[in-house]
């Protein structure tokens, strides 16, 4: 099996897939800790559907490079949900649910009405579940991914203590002169970036798993913010690597295999949490 | 010029006024206690002063070189973040953030400050413990240590002794008094503890729907507010 893996690694597309997989899962797990703790677990789900809608728009407009369109629309939606939600009469979760199904429906409608592809259901399925698009990445897409995830990682490193403060107690941070609202806006932009990146890896429907599971697993066992963040990142990268290699070796769909690995890890960590008596809630 | 002065200030939520026409000012070194019944709007006033809520009318002015990042805040205890994974040290250190400017990490000075405040609140042995696994009183002390880290000129406290045992209440009052006397930190405290307020404070703001009182403790003792409040307390 080792030989087989080494042989696969000589193909550039496999190396690209592994690089993108590691970077995307690293970013999404870091962000996931904040989102889960801020009670925003569903945002990833809602926004990924918006990204699907954006992809449909780009397809209808026949953009060859659809990344900027998708990034723009998803970022706008993220800022709207995270900052506008506070002011509107609608409850936050109801608004996300509306956005989520609305975007999915209109995205599919648009694709059906206007897109001139022969294999519509194949395209849609690929967008939603990731299919094999991660194995067809070109060098420029990989570089874009490296650049964007580098920026996200730098943001996390530089603002680590501020992110903790704003996540733990936003009112206190704001009251004592930390610009909590500004950090929320920046987080919104980052969520959008990560979702667009993750769409290549696991597809629109499964992004939430990448965001939520590593954080939840880490929280079963660890009890300080820093250790949860580190564990979540390591776990997420390990699961993605395992998932990608498994799917190449046994020819399973990439996205669902990664998610299955994340869920298995969650089971293990829950058991470990119970066993050591540390897991609460 | 006062550190903080309010003119005809009204506070409330989304257009609904809970308190109207408050007029008071806070000078450097003052110890102001805010008294009032449950639900009178003390916490709402506190949040408005902290700019977490917009005023429903009137103005809040700051002066005497006082800036927003020079204050510490102890929120009223609530069920925030029940499952949040954070160590006591991480929580206390986060109070130092408004001293960091654009520095991404804490320097030795801030770490020493956090340590000193943990010692002061007698929680240093708990530093590595998980915040959510502490008792209510221990959590309150952690949050006060965090507030002390953030304090440079002014400290706002919302019912700081609620949930503490009597011995800890006394030591909490002593810590606050020492900050006020020695370090000339201006104190704004919401309190239910009528006796303690009259003992430690220099000024009283008594808020009520009908009308409010603001003045020194001596003037407050002589006023009808104090007598009616004390009488009701006595009956309860
Ligand atoms: N988020 C909120 N939205 C609307 N009304 C609120 C909110 N929080 C508190 N209130 C109301 O404001 C009034 C004052 O509350 P509060 O300031 O917490 O009183 P207290 O003096 O006990 O601290 C209460 O009647 C309460 O019902
Ligand atoms: Mg209150």
Short mmCIF file of C-alpha atoms and ligand atoms in Angstrom, two decimals:
data_model
loop_
_atom_site.label_atom_id
_atom_site.label_comp_id
_atom_site.label_asym_id
_atom_site.label_seq_id
_atom_site.Cartn_x
_atom_site.Cartn_y
_atom_site.Cartn_z
CA UNK A 1 0.00 0.00 0.00
CA UNK A 2 2.89 2.35 0.83
CA UNK A 3 4.31 1.68 -2.61
CA UNK A 4 0.98 2.46 -4.12
CA UNK A 5 0.75 5.77 -2.24
CA UNK A 6 4.27 6.73 -3.31
CA UNK A 7 3.39 5.95 -6.86
CA UNK A 8 0.28 8.14 -6.68
CA UNK A 9 2.28 10.94 -5.08
CA UNK A 10 4.34 11.22 -8.25
CA UNK A 11 1.26 12.54 -10.04
CA UNK A 12 0.98 16.31 -9.71
CA UNK A 13 -2.82 16.22 -9.38
CA UNK A 14 -2.53 14.05 -6.28
CA UNK A 15 0.02 16.40 -4.75
CA UNK A 16 -2.20 19.38 -5.54
CA UNK A 17 -5.18 17.69 -3.95
CA UNK A 18 -3.20 16.96 -0.78
CA UNK A 19 -1.86 20.52 -0.54
CA UNK A 20 -5.30 22.06 -0.98
CA UNK A 21 -6.85 19.53 1.38
CA UNK A 22 -4.39 20.27 4.17
CA UNK A 23 -4.70 24.05 3.82
CA UNK A 24 -8.47 24.13 3.58
CA UNK A 25 -9.00 21.81 6.53
CA UNK A 26 -6.50 23.77 8.61
CA UNK A 27 -8.31 27.07 7.98
CA UNK A 28 -11.80 25.69 8.37
CA UNK A 29 -11.03 23.97 11.67
CA UNK A 30 -9.55 27.14 13.19
CA UNK A 31 -12.56 29.14 12.13
CA UNK A 32 -14.86 26.34 13.25
CA UNK A 33 -13.84 26.71 16.90
CA UNK A 34 -14.92 30.36 16.87
CA UNK A 35 -18.14 29.68 14.99
CA UNK A 36 -19.20 26.80 17.21
CA UNK A 37 -18.51 28.80 20.37
CA UNK A 38 -20.35 31.85 19.05
CA UNK A 39 -23.37 29.65 18.28
CA UNK A 40 -22.95 30.20 14.56
CA UNK A 41 -22.57 26.57 13.50
CA UNK A 42 -25.19 26.94 10.81
CA UNK A 43 -23.59 29.88 9.10
CA UNK A 44 -21.23 27.67 7.16
CA UNK A 45 -24.16 25.68 5.86
CA UNK A 46 -26.16 28.73 4.81
CA UNK A 47 -23.23 30.45 3.15
CA UNK A 48 -22.15 27.37 1.25
CA UNK A 49 -25.57 27.31 -0.37
CA UNK A 50 -25.10 30.94 -1.27
CA UNK A 51 -21.79 29.95 -2.84
CA UNK A 52 -23.63 27.33 -4.87
CA UNK A 53 -26.03 30.04 -6.04
CA UNK A 54 -23.08 32.25 -6.94
CA UNK A 55 -21.57 29.44 -8.94
CA UNK A 56 -24.79 29.08 -10.88
CA UNK A 57 -24.78 32.82 -11.59
CA UNK A 58 -21.21 32.59 -12.83
CA UNK A 59 -22.11 29.63 -15.04
CA UNK A 60 -25.08 31.50 -16.54
CA UNK A 61 -22.95 34.56 -17.23
CA UNK A 62 -20.38 32.21 -18.83
CA UNK A 63 -17.45 33.40 -16.72
CA UNK A 64 -14.41 31.28 -17.36
CA UNK A 65 -12.90 32.24 -14.01
CA UNK A 66 -15.82 32.03 -11.59
CA UNK A 67 -13.83 32.42 -8.36
CA UNK A 68 -14.10 36.25 -8.02
CA UNK A 69 -17.89 36.22 -8.57
CA UNK A 70 -18.38 33.47 -6.02
CA UNK A 71 -16.11 35.17 -3.50
CA UNK A 72 -17.90 38.49 -3.91
CA UNK A 73 -21.45 37.19 -3.55
CA UNK A 74 -20.59 34.90 -0.64
CA UNK A 75 -18.72 37.64 1.20
CA UNK A 76 -21.64 40.03 0.80
CA UNK A 77 -24.03 37.41 2.18
CA UNK A 78 -21.69 36.68 5.11
CA UNK A 79 -21.39 40.34 6.09
CA UNK A 80 -25.13 40.76 5.76
CA UNK A 81 -25.93 37.78 7.97
CA UNK A 82 -23.33 38.46 10.66
CA UNK A 83 -23.81 42.20 11.03
CA UNK A 84 -27.36 42.77 9.83
CA UNK A 85 -28.81 39.89 11.81
CA UNK A 86 -28.44 41.85 15.02
CA UNK A 87 -30.54 44.75 13.80
CA UNK A 88 -33.31 42.91 11.99
CA UNK A 89 -36.52 41.67 13.48
CA UNK A 90 -35.96 38.17 12.12
CA UNK A 91 -34.25 35.70 14.39
CA UNK A 92 -30.73 34.85 13.31
CA UNK A 93 -31.32 31.15 12.74
CA UNK A 94 -34.56 31.74 10.82
CA UNK A 95 -32.75 34.18 8.55
CA UNK A 96 -29.97 31.70 7.84
CA UNK A 97 -32.50 28.97 7.08
CA UNK A 98 -34.28 31.25 4.61
CA UNK A 99 -31.07 32.31 2.94
CA UNK A 100 -29.89 28.74 2.79
CA UNK A 101 -32.85 27.12 1.04
CA UNK A 102 -33.57 30.20 -1.05
CA UNK A 103 -30.08 30.24 -2.50
CA UNK A 104 -30.20 26.51 -3.21
CA UNK A 105 -33.53 26.75 -5.02
CA UNK A 106 -32.61 29.79 -7.12
CA UNK A 107 -29.20 28.37 -7.92
CA UNK A 108 -30.69 25.18 -9.31
CA UNK A 109 -33.41 27.12 -11.14
CA UNK A 110 -30.82 29.35 -12.82
CA UNK A 111 -28.72 26.39 -13.87
CA UNK A 112 -31.74 24.61 -15.27
CA UNK A 113 -33.10 27.57 -17.19
CA UNK A 114 -29.97 29.09 -18.64
CA UNK A 115 -26.93 26.85 -18.46
CA UNK A 116 -26.15 25.04 -21.69
CA UNK A 117 -24.40 21.97 -20.42
CA UNK A 118 -25.13 18.47 -21.51
CA UNK A 119 -24.61 16.93 -18.08
CA UNK A 120 -26.63 19.14 -15.76
CA UNK A 121 -27.32 16.67 -12.97
CA UNK A 122 -23.68 15.59 -12.99
CA UNK A 123 -22.53 19.20 -12.65
CA UNK A 124 -24.98 19.94 -9.85
CA UNK A 125 -24.09 16.76 -8.01
CA UNK A 126 -20.41 17.61 -8.34
CA UNK A 127 -20.92 21.09 -6.95
CA UNK A 128 -22.96 19.85 -4.04
CA UNK A 129 -20.92 16.83 -3.03
CA UNK A 130 -17.48 17.73 -4.28
CA UNK A 131 -17.20 14.77 -6.66
CA UNK A 132 -13.74 14.77 -8.16
CA UNK A 133 -13.12 18.47 -8.71
CA UNK A 134 -10.30 18.42 -6.17
CA UNK A 135 -8.47 15.94 -8.36
CA UNK A 136 -8.72 18.23 -11.37
CA UNK A 137 -7.16 21.35 -9.85
CA UNK A 138 -4.67 23.26 -11.98
CA UNK A 139 -1.51 24.95 -10.65
CA UNK A 140 -3.06 28.44 -10.71
CA UNK A 141 -6.01 27.32 -8.60
CA UNK A 142 -3.60 25.72 -6.15
CA UNK A 143 -1.61 28.96 -5.91
CA UNK A 144 -4.80 30.94 -5.31
CA UNK A 145 -5.71 28.52 -2.55
CA UNK A 146 -2.22 28.76 -1.01
CA UNK A 147 -2.40 32.56 -1.07
CA UNK A 148 -5.86 32.81 0.44
CA UNK A 149 -5.26 30.25 3.17
CA UNK A 150 -1.93 31.88 3.96
CA UNK A 151 -3.80 35.13 4.53
CA UNK A 152 -6.36 33.42 6.74
CA UNK A 153 -3.65 31.71 8.83
CA UNK A 154 -1.76 34.98 9.21
CA UNK A 155 -4.95 36.66 10.39
CA UNK A 156 -5.50 33.96 13.00
CA UNK A 157 -1.95 34.11 14.27
CA UNK A 158 -1.83 37.89 14.43
CA UNK A 159 -5.25 38.38 16.03
CA UNK A 160 -5.31 35.22 18.14
CA UNK A 161 -5.84 36.98 21.49
CA UNK A 162 -8.39 39.37 20.04
CA UNK A 163 -10.34 36.50 18.51
CA UNK A 164 -10.38 34.81 21.91
CA UNK A 165 -11.63 37.95 23.65
CA UNK A 166 -14.34 38.65 21.10
CA UNK A 167 -15.48 35.02 21.12
CA UNK A 168 -15.50 34.65 24.89
CA UNK A 169 -17.26 37.90 25.79
CA UNK A 170 -18.03 40.33 23.01
CA UNK A 171 -19.62 42.93 25.29
CA UNK A 172 -16.61 43.10 27.58
CA UNK A 173 -14.24 43.41 24.64
CA UNK A 174 -16.32 46.15 23.04
CA UNK A 175 -16.79 48.00 26.34
CA UNK A 176 -13.08 48.07 27.14
CA UNK A 177 -12.08 49.52 23.81
CA UNK A 178 -11.39 46.45 21.67
CA UNK A 179 -13.09 46.92 18.32
CA UNK A 180 -15.27 43.82 18.51
CA UNK A 181 -17.58 44.82 15.66
CA UNK A 182 -14.64 45.22 13.30
CA UNK A 183 -13.37 41.75 14.15
CA UNK A 184 -16.81 40.32 13.49
CA UNK A 185 -16.76 41.88 10.03
CA UNK A 186 -13.33 40.45 9.34
CA UNK A 187 -14.47 37.03 10.52
CA UNK A 188 -17.40 37.26 8.11
CA UNK A 189 -15.06 37.88 5.19
CA UNK A 190 -12.85 34.99 6.29
CA UNK A 191 -15.78 32.61 6.55
CA UNK A 192 -16.71 33.45 2.98
CA UNK A 193 -13.15 32.87 1.75
CA UNK A 194 -12.91 29.52 3.49
CA UNK A 195 -16.24 28.37 2.18
CA UNK A 196 -15.31 29.16 -1.38
CA UNK A 197 -12.03 27.28 -0.90
CA UNK A 198 -13.70 24.33 0.78
CA UNK A 199 -16.23 23.97 -1.99
CA UNK A 200 -13.53 22.47 -4.18
CA UNK A 201 -12.65 19.97 -1.51
CA UNK A 202 -15.91 18.58 -0.17
CA UNK A 203 -18.64 20.34 -2.13
CA UNK A 204 -21.22 22.83 -0.96
CA UNK A 205 -23.39 20.51 1.13
CA UNK A 206 -20.61 19.07 3.25
CA UNK A 207 -18.63 22.19 4.19
CA UNK A 208 -20.32 22.45 7.57
CA UNK A 209 -18.89 19.10 8.54
CA UNK A 210 -15.38 20.40 7.96
CA UNK A 211 -16.10 23.45 10.10
CA UNK A 212 -18.02 21.85 12.95
CA UNK A 213 -16.68 18.35 13.60
CA UNK A 214 -13.01 19.01 14.42
CA UNK A 215 -13.99 21.80 16.84
CA UNK A 216 -16.60 19.66 18.57
CA UNK A 217 -14.21 16.71 18.82
CA UNK A 218 -11.46 18.85 20.36
CA UNK A 219 -13.90 20.38 22.85
CA UNK A 220 -14.78 16.92 24.15
CA UNK A 221 -11.27 16.43 25.50
CA UNK A 222 -9.50 19.77 25.90
CA UNK A 223 -10.39 22.58 28.22
CA UNK A 224 -8.44 25.67 27.26
CA UNK A 225 -8.98 27.75 24.16
CA UNK A 226 -5.47 27.31 22.85
CA UNK A 227 -5.41 23.53 23.27
CA UNK A 228 -8.83 23.22 21.61
CA UNK A 229 -7.62 25.29 18.66
CA UNK A 230 -4.44 23.25 18.21
CA UNK A 231 -6.14 19.89 18.60
CA UNK A 232 -8.89 20.88 16.20
CA UNK A 233 -6.37 21.94 13.56
CA UNK A 234 -4.25 18.79 13.85
CA UNK A 235 -7.29 16.54 13.83
CA UNK A 236 -8.83 18.22 10.83
CA UNK A 237 -5.65 17.98 8.77
CA UNK A 238 -5.19 14.33 9.71
CA UNK A 239 -8.77 13.45 8.77
CA UNK A 240 -8.51 15.25 5.43
CA UNK A 241 -5.26 13.51 4.54
CA UNK A 242 -6.68 10.15 5.50
CA UNK A 243 -9.86 10.88 3.55
CA UNK A 244 -8.09 11.98 0.38
CA UNK A 245 -5.68 9.03 0.38
CA UNK A 246 -8.50 6.57 1.06
CA UNK A 247 -10.57 7.97 -1.74
CA UNK A 248 -7.66 7.72 -4.17
CA UNK A 249 -6.76 4.17 -3.15
CA UNK A 250 -10.28 2.76 -3.06
CA UNK A 251 -11.90 5.12 -5.51
CA UNK A 252 -14.53 6.58 -3.18
CA UNK A 253 -15.89 10.14 -3.52
CA UNK A 254 -13.45 12.56 -1.81
CA UNK A 255 -15.85 14.82 0.12
CA UNK A 256 -17.96 12.18 1.84
CA UNK A 257 -14.85 10.13 2.68
CA UNK A 258 -13.27 13.10 4.48
CA UNK A 259 -16.49 13.78 6.35
CA UNK A 260 -16.73 10.12 7.34
CA UNK A 261 -13.20 10.33 8.76
CA UNK A 262 -14.18 13.49 10.73
CA UNK A 263 -17.23 11.75 12.15
CA UNK A 264 -15.20 8.70 13.14
CA UNK A 265 -12.74 10.98 14.94
CA UNK A 266 -15.64 12.69 16.70
CA UNK A 267 -16.83 9.30 17.95
CA UNK A 268 -13.35 8.47 19.24
CA UNK A 269 -12.94 11.80 21.00
CA UNK A 270 -16.39 11.60 22.57
CA UNK A 271 -15.51 8.20 23.97
CA UNK A 272 -12.16 9.53 25.19
CA UNK A 273 -13.95 12.48 26.81
CA UNK A 274 -16.34 10.18 28.65
CA UNK A 275 -13.57 7.82 29.63
CA UNK A 276 -11.35 10.49 31.15
CA UNK A 277 -14.37 12.12 32.77
CA UNK A 278 -13.43 15.41 31.25
CA UNK A 279 -16.12 15.66 28.62
CA UNK A 280 -18.92 17.87 29.80
CA UNK A 281 -22.08 19.19 28.16
CA UNK B 1 -14.08 68.91 33.50
CA UNK B 2 -15.71 65.65 34.63
CA UNK B 3 -14.59 62.22 33.50
CA UNK B 4 -18.15 61.41 32.58
CA UNK B 5 -21.20 63.65 32.53
CA UNK B 6 -24.73 62.82 31.50
CA UNK B 7 -27.34 65.42 30.54
CA UNK B 8 -31.02 64.49 30.34
CA UNK B 9 -29.94 60.94 29.56
CA UNK B 10 -32.67 58.41 28.76
CA UNK B 11 -31.91 54.72 28.49
CA UNK B 12 -33.87 51.75 27.19
CA UNK B 13 -34.13 49.16 24.45
CA UNK B 14 -35.15 49.81 20.86
CA UNK B 15 -37.13 53.00 21.37
CA UNK B 16 -38.71 51.95 24.69
CA UNK B 17 -37.42 54.20 27.47
CA UNK B 18 -36.85 52.58 30.85
CA UNK B 19 -35.31 55.59 32.58
CA UNK B 20 -35.60 59.24 31.60
CA UNK B 21 -33.84 62.52 32.27
CA UNK B 22 -30.85 61.37 34.29
CA UNK B 23 -28.40 64.13 35.16
CA UNK B 24 -25.17 63.29 36.91
CA UNK B 25 -21.44 63.61 36.56
CA UNK B 26 -18.46 61.63 37.77
CA UNK B 27 -15.18 63.29 38.77
CA UNK B 28 -11.80 61.65 38.93
CA UNK B 29 -11.48 59.67 42.17
CA UNK B 30 -15.21 59.47 42.84
CA UNK B 31 -16.84 56.32 44.16
CA UNK B 32 -20.37 56.33 42.80
CA UNK B 33 -22.91 53.75 43.85
CA UNK B 34 -25.98 53.24 41.69
CA UNK B 35 -28.93 52.07 43.76
CA UNK B 36 -32.41 51.06 42.67
CA UNK B 37 -35.02 48.34 42.80
CA UNK B 38 -34.76 45.15 40.78
CA UNK B 39 -35.61 45.92 37.17
CA UNK B 40 -35.19 49.66 37.69
CA UNK B 41 -32.74 49.78 34.80
CA UNK B 42 -29.36 49.81 36.55
CA UNK B 43 -27.76 47.32 34.20
CA UNK B 44 -29.32 49.08 31.23
CA UNK B 45 -27.79 52.37 32.38
CA UNK B 46 -24.44 50.67 32.79
CA UNK B 47 -24.53 49.27 29.26
CA UNK B 48 -25.50 52.65 27.88
CA UNK B 49 -22.57 54.30 29.66
CA UNK B 50 -20.33 51.64 28.11
CA UNK B 51 -21.78 52.40 24.65
CA UNK B 52 -23.07 48.87 24.29
CA UNK B 53 -26.54 50.37 23.90
CA UNK B 54 -27.35 53.68 22.20
CA UNK B 55 -28.89 56.35 24.49
CA UNK B 56 -32.63 56.86 23.95
CA UNK B 57 -32.11 60.59 24.44
CA UNK B 58 -29.74 63.09 26.00
CA UNK B 59 -25.97 63.00 25.96
CA UNK B 60 -23.01 61.27 27.60
CA UNK B 61 -19.82 63.28 27.50
CA UNK B 62 -16.36 62.18 28.50
CA UNK B 63 -13.68 64.63 29.57
CA UNK B 64 -10.51 65.11 31.59
CA UNK B 65 -8.56 63.11 29.01
CA UNK B 66 -10.60 59.98 29.68
CA UNK B 67 -10.61 57.47 26.84
CA UNK B 68 -12.85 54.47 26.28
CA UNK B 69 -10.02 51.96 26.50
CA UNK B 70 -9.05 53.06 30.00
CA UNK B 71 -11.92 51.39 31.81
CA UNK B 72 -12.62 47.97 33.22
CA UNK B 73 -16.03 46.32 33.39
CA UNK B 74 -17.53 43.55 35.48
CA UNK B 75 -20.78 42.42 33.86
CA UNK B 76 -23.68 41.23 35.95
CA UNK B 77 -23.41 37.49 36.29
CA UNK B 78 -25.23 35.65 33.58
CA UNK B 79 -25.11 32.20 32.09
CA UNK B 80 -22.62 33.26 29.44
CA UNK B 81 -20.63 30.60 27.72
CA UNK B 82 -21.50 27.50 29.71
CA UNK B 83 -19.45 25.18 27.54
CA UNK B 84 -16.64 27.56 26.63
CA UNK B 85 -13.21 25.93 26.84
CA UNK B 86 -11.03 28.57 28.47
CA UNK B 87 -8.53 28.45 31.30
CA UNK B 88 -8.71 30.99 34.11
CA UNK B 89 -5.41 32.46 32.93
CA UNK B 90 -6.70 32.96 29.40
CA UNK B 91 -9.79 34.77 30.68
CA UNK B 92 -7.86 37.07 33.03
CA UNK B 93 -5.23 37.86 30.40
CA UNK B 94 -7.91 38.87 27.92
CA UNK B 95 -8.54 41.87 30.17
CA UNK B 96 -5.09 43.20 29.23
CA UNK B 97 -5.98 43.44 25.57
CA UNK B 98 -6.81 47.14 25.65
CA UNK B 99 -3.20 47.82 26.74
CA UNK B 100 -1.71 46.06 23.73
CA UNK B 101 -2.32 48.58 20.97
CA UNK B 102 -1.37 46.81 17.76
CA UNK B 103 0.94 44.27 19.39
CA UNK B 104 -0.29 40.78 18.50
CA UNK B 105 0.90 39.12 21.73
CA UNK B 106 1.06 39.91 25.44
CA UNK B 107 4.35 41.20 26.80
CA UNK B 108 5.87 40.28 30.17
CA UNK B 109 4.37 43.42 31.68
CA UNK B 110 0.83 42.32 30.85
CA UNK B 111 1.47 38.78 32.04
CA UNK B 112 2.77 40.14 35.35
CA UNK B 113 -0.30 42.34 35.66
CA UNK B 114 -2.61 39.36 35.12
CA UNK B 115 -0.67 37.42 37.75
CA UNK B 116 -0.89 40.24 40.26
CA UNK B 117 -4.63 40.54 39.81
CA UNK B 118 -5.10 36.79 40.14
CA UNK B 119 -3.18 36.97 43.42
CA UNK B 120 -5.32 39.86 44.55
CA UNK B 121 -8.50 37.89 43.92
CA UNK B 122 -6.98 34.74 45.45
CA UNK B 123 -7.40 32.69 42.28
CA UNK B 124 -3.76 32.13 41.37
CA UNK B 125 -3.96 28.41 42.32
CA UNK B 126 -6.83 28.09 39.85
CA UNK B 127 -4.91 29.62 36.93
CA UNK B 128 -4.75 26.43 34.89
CA UNK B 129 -8.28 25.29 35.71
CA UNK B 130 -11.13 25.43 33.22
CA UNK B 131 -13.31 28.50 33.75
CA UNK B 132 -16.60 26.65 33.21
CA UNK B 133 -15.83 24.11 35.94
CA UNK B 134 -15.51 26.72 38.70
CA UNK B 135 -18.20 27.66 41.21
CA UNK B 136 -20.23 30.82 40.69
CA UNK B 137 -18.23 32.73 43.28
CA UNK B 138 -14.92 31.65 41.77
CA UNK B 139 -16.09 32.68 38.31
CA UNK B 140 -17.08 36.08 39.69
CA UNK B 141 -13.54 36.55 41.05
CA UNK B 142 -12.04 35.55 37.72
CA UNK B 143 -14.17 38.14 35.93
CA UNK B 144 -13.21 40.78 38.49
CA UNK B 145 -9.52 39.99 37.98
CA UNK B 146 -10.10 40.42 34.24
CA UNK B 147 -11.83 43.75 34.87
CA UNK B 148 -8.92 44.91 37.06
CA UNK B 149 -6.51 44.12 34.22
CA UNK B 150 -8.46 46.38 31.90
CA UNK B 151 -8.75 49.24 34.39
CA UNK B 152 -6.58 52.30 34.06
CA UNK B 153 -8.81 55.13 35.21
CA UNK B 154 -12.31 53.84 35.77
CA UNK B 155 -13.94 50.61 36.91
CA UNK B 156 -17.60 49.83 36.30
CA UNK B 157 -19.05 47.01 38.38
CA UNK B 158 -22.51 45.50 38.04
CA UNK B 159 -23.43 43.84 41.34
CA UNK B 160 -19.90 42.67 42.10
CA UNK B 161 -20.65 40.88 45.36
CA UNK B 162 -23.74 38.96 44.24
CA UNK B 163 -23.12 35.25 44.66
CA UNK B 164 -20.12 35.62 46.97
CA UNK B 165 -19.94 34.32 50.51
CA UNK B 166 -19.84 36.98 53.28
CA UNK B 167 -16.07 36.76 53.87
CA UNK B 168 -15.38 37.15 50.17
CA UNK B 169 -17.83 40.06 49.99
CA UNK B 170 -15.86 41.93 52.61
CA UNK B 171 -12.55 41.32 50.90
CA UNK B 172 -14.07 42.36 47.56
CA UNK B 173 -15.18 45.67 49.08
CA UNK B 174 -11.69 46.16 50.51
CA UNK B 175 -10.04 45.54 47.14
CA UNK B 176 -12.34 48.07 45.50
CA UNK B 177 -11.80 50.61 48.28
CA UNK B 178 -8.04 50.22 47.98
CA UNK B 179 -8.18 50.77 44.23
CA UNK B 180 -10.20 53.91 44.81
CA UNK B 181 -8.04 55.34 47.61
CA UNK B 182 -4.54 54.27 46.60
CA UNK B 183 -4.66 54.12 42.82
CA UNK B 184 -7.25 56.90 42.42
CA UNK B 185 -9.38 54.66 40.23
CA UNK B 186 -12.85 56.06 39.70
CA UNK B 187 -15.51 53.52 40.70
CA UNK B 188 -19.05 53.16 39.35
CA UNK B 189 -20.82 50.34 41.12
CA UNK B 190 -24.32 48.99 40.79
CA UNK B 191 -25.33 47.54 44.10
CA UNK B 192 -28.16 46.05 46.08
CA UNK B 193 -26.23 46.38 49.29
CA UNK B 194 -27.63 49.59 50.78
CA UNK B 195 -25.47 49.59 53.92
CA UNK B 196 -22.23 48.90 52.06
CA UNK B 197 -23.07 51.60 49.52
CA UNK B 198 -23.46 54.20 52.27
CA UNK B 199 -20.26 53.01 53.95
CA UNK B 200 -17.90 53.00 50.99
CA UNK B 201 -19.28 55.35 48.33
CA UNK B 202 -18.66 59.08 47.97
CA UNK B 203 -21.71 59.68 45.79
CA UNK B 204 -25.05 57.97 45.26
CA UNK B 205 -27.21 57.78 42.17
CA UNK B 206 -30.57 56.40 43.18
CA UNK B 207 -32.67 55.62 40.14
CA UNK B 208 -36.41 55.14 40.05
CA UNK B 209 -39.09 55.63 37.46
CA UNK B 210 -40.67 58.62 39.18
CA UNK B 211 -37.44 60.57 39.53
CA UNK B 212 -33.87 60.04 40.53
CA UNK B 213 -31.49 61.29 43.15
CA UNK B 214 -27.89 62.23 42.57
CA UNK B 215 -25.57 63.69 45.20
CA UNK B 216 -23.06 62.97 47.93
CA UNK B 217 -23.68 60.30 50.51
CA UNK B 218 -24.36 62.91 53.18
CA UNK B 219 -27.00 64.58 51.04
CA UNK B 220 -28.49 61.19 50.22
CA UNK B 221 -28.81 60.23 53.90
CA UNK B 222 -30.82 63.37 54.48
CA UNK B 223 -33.08 62.83 51.48
CA UNK B 224 -36.49 61.20 51.34
CA UNK B 225 -35.08 58.58 48.94
CA UNK B 226 -32.84 57.03 51.54
CA UNK B 227 -35.58 56.91 54.14
CA UNK B 228 -38.16 55.29 51.87
CA UNK B 229 -35.62 52.85 50.48
CA UNK B 230 -34.40 51.88 53.92
CA UNK B 231 -37.96 51.44 55.16
CA UNK B 232 -38.86 49.14 52.29
CA UNK B 233 -35.66 47.19 52.88
CA UNK B 234 -36.60 46.85 56.53
CA UNK B 235 -39.98 45.39 55.70
CA UNK B 236 -38.67 42.93 53.14
N1 LIG C 1 -32.54 42.99 26.09
C1 LIG C 1 -33.64 43.60 26.60
N2 LIG C 1 -34.63 44.04 25.77
C2 LIG C 1 -35.72 44.65 26.26
N3 LIG C 1 -35.93 44.90 27.57
C3 LIG C 1 -35.00 44.51 28.46
C4 LIG C 1 -33.80 43.85 28.02
N4 LIG C 1 -33.04 43.57 29.11
C5 LIG C 1 -33.73 44.04 30.18
N5 LIG C 1 -34.91 44.62 29.80
C6 LIG C 1 -35.89 45.26 30.67
O1 LIG C 1 -35.34 46.44 31.16
C7 LIG C 1 -35.72 46.64 32.53
C8 LIG C 1 -34.49 46.96 33.35
O2 LIG C 1 -33.60 45.86 33.36
P1 LIG C 1 -32.19 45.93 34.06
O3 LIG C 1 -31.49 47.13 33.58
O4 LIG C 1 -31.51 44.62 33.85
O5 LIG C 1 -32.60 46.09 35.61
P2 LIG C 1 -31.68 46.07 36.89
O6 LIG C 1 -31.86 47.39 37.51
O7 LIG C 1 -32.21 44.99 37.77
O8 LIG C 1 -30.27 45.80 36.45
C9 LIG C 1 -36.43 45.39 32.98
O9 LIG C 1 -37.81 45.69 33.08
C10 LIG C 1 -36.19 44.39 31.88
O10 LIG C 1 -37.35 43.62 31.68
MG1 LIG C 2 -28.98 44.29 36.76
#
